[in-house]
PDB file of C-alpha atoms in Angstrom:
ATOM      1  CA  UNK A 122     -35.091 -13.488  34.205  1.00 47.00           C
ATOM      2  CA  UNK A 123     -31.598 -12.176  35.183  1.00 58.00           C
ATOM      3  CA  UNK A 124     -30.387 -15.622  36.299  1.00 61.00           C
ATOM      4  CA  UNK A 125     -31.029 -17.085  32.857  1.00 60.00           C
ATOM      5  CA  UNK A 126     -29.217 -14.212  31.181  1.00 59.00           C
ATOM      6  CA  UNK A 127     -26.195 -14.659  33.446  1.00 54.00           C
ATOM      7  CA  UNK A 128     -26.144 -18.409  32.786  1.00 58.00           C
ATOM      8  CA  UNK A 129     -26.205 -17.914  29.021  1.00 58.00           C
ATOM      9  CA  UNK A 130     -23.508 -15.226  29.280  1.00 57.00           C
ATOM     10  CA  UNK A 131     -21.179 -17.539  31.226  1.00 56.00           C
ATOM     11  CA  UNK A 132     -21.401 -20.261  28.556  1.00 56.00           C
ATOM     12  CA  UNK A 133     -18.446 -20.031  26.130  1.00 59.00           C
ATOM     13  CA  UNK A 134     -19.359 -18.980  22.600  1.00 55.00           C
ATOM     14  CA  UNK A 135     -17.615 -22.164  21.411  1.00 50.00           C
ATOM     15  CA  UNK A 136     -20.173 -24.334  23.229  1.00 56.00           C
ATOM     16  CA  UNK A 137     -21.990 -26.891  21.109  1.00 64.00           C
ATOM     17  CA  UNK A 138     -25.710 -27.402  20.597  1.00 68.00           C
ATOM     18  CA  UNK A 139     -25.666 -29.815  23.537  1.00 68.00           C
ATOM     19  CA  UNK A 140     -24.741 -26.966  25.861  1.00 71.00           C
ATOM     20  CA  UNK A 141     -27.539 -24.806  24.490  1.00 75.00           C
ATOM     21  CA  UNK A 142     -30.034 -27.650  24.883  1.00 77.00           C
ATOM     22  CA  UNK A 143     -28.910 -28.051  28.505  1.00 82.00           C
ATOM     23  CA  UNK A 144     -29.534 -24.351  29.114  1.00 82.00           C
ATOM     24  CA  UNK A 145     -32.968 -24.536  27.496  1.00 85.00           C
ATOM     25  CA  UNK A 146     -33.832 -27.582  29.603  1.00 88.00           C
ATOM     26  CA  UNK A 147     -32.673 -25.836  32.779  1.00 88.00           C
ATOM     27  CA  UNK A 148     -34.624 -22.675  31.938  1.00 87.00           C
ATOM     28  CA  UNK A 149     -37.674 -24.769  31.060  1.00 87.00           C
ATOM     29  CA  UNK A 150     -37.495 -26.536  34.416  1.00 89.00           C
ATOM     30  CA  UNK A 151     -37.068 -23.199  36.189  1.00 87.00           C
ATOM     31  CA  UNK A 152     -40.120 -21.767  34.391  1.00 83.00           C
ATOM     32  CA  UNK A 153     -42.184 -24.825  35.324  1.00 86.00           C
ATOM     33  CA  UNK A 154     -41.109 -24.466  38.958  1.00 85.00           C
ATOM     34  CA  UNK A 155     -42.043 -20.788  38.944  1.00 84.00           C
ATOM     35  CA  UNK A 156     -45.460 -21.546  37.444  1.00 85.00           C
ATOM     36  CA  UNK A 157     -46.041 -24.302  40.000  1.00 84.00           C
ATOM     37  CA  UNK A 158     -45.103 -21.900  42.785  1.00 81.00           C
ATOM     38  CA  UNK A 159     -42.131 -24.033  43.855  1.00 65.00           C
ATOM     39  CA  UNK A 160     -38.855 -22.207  44.370  1.00 54.00           C
TER      40      UNK A 160
END
């Protein structure tokens, strides 16, 4: 999933856990959309 990798790379290393949770939530939603066939 190149998009996810790029998103994580753009996040500053000083980001807090909240930022990481936001990324996980976004990736989770993306995965659900892919599984549902919605894109």
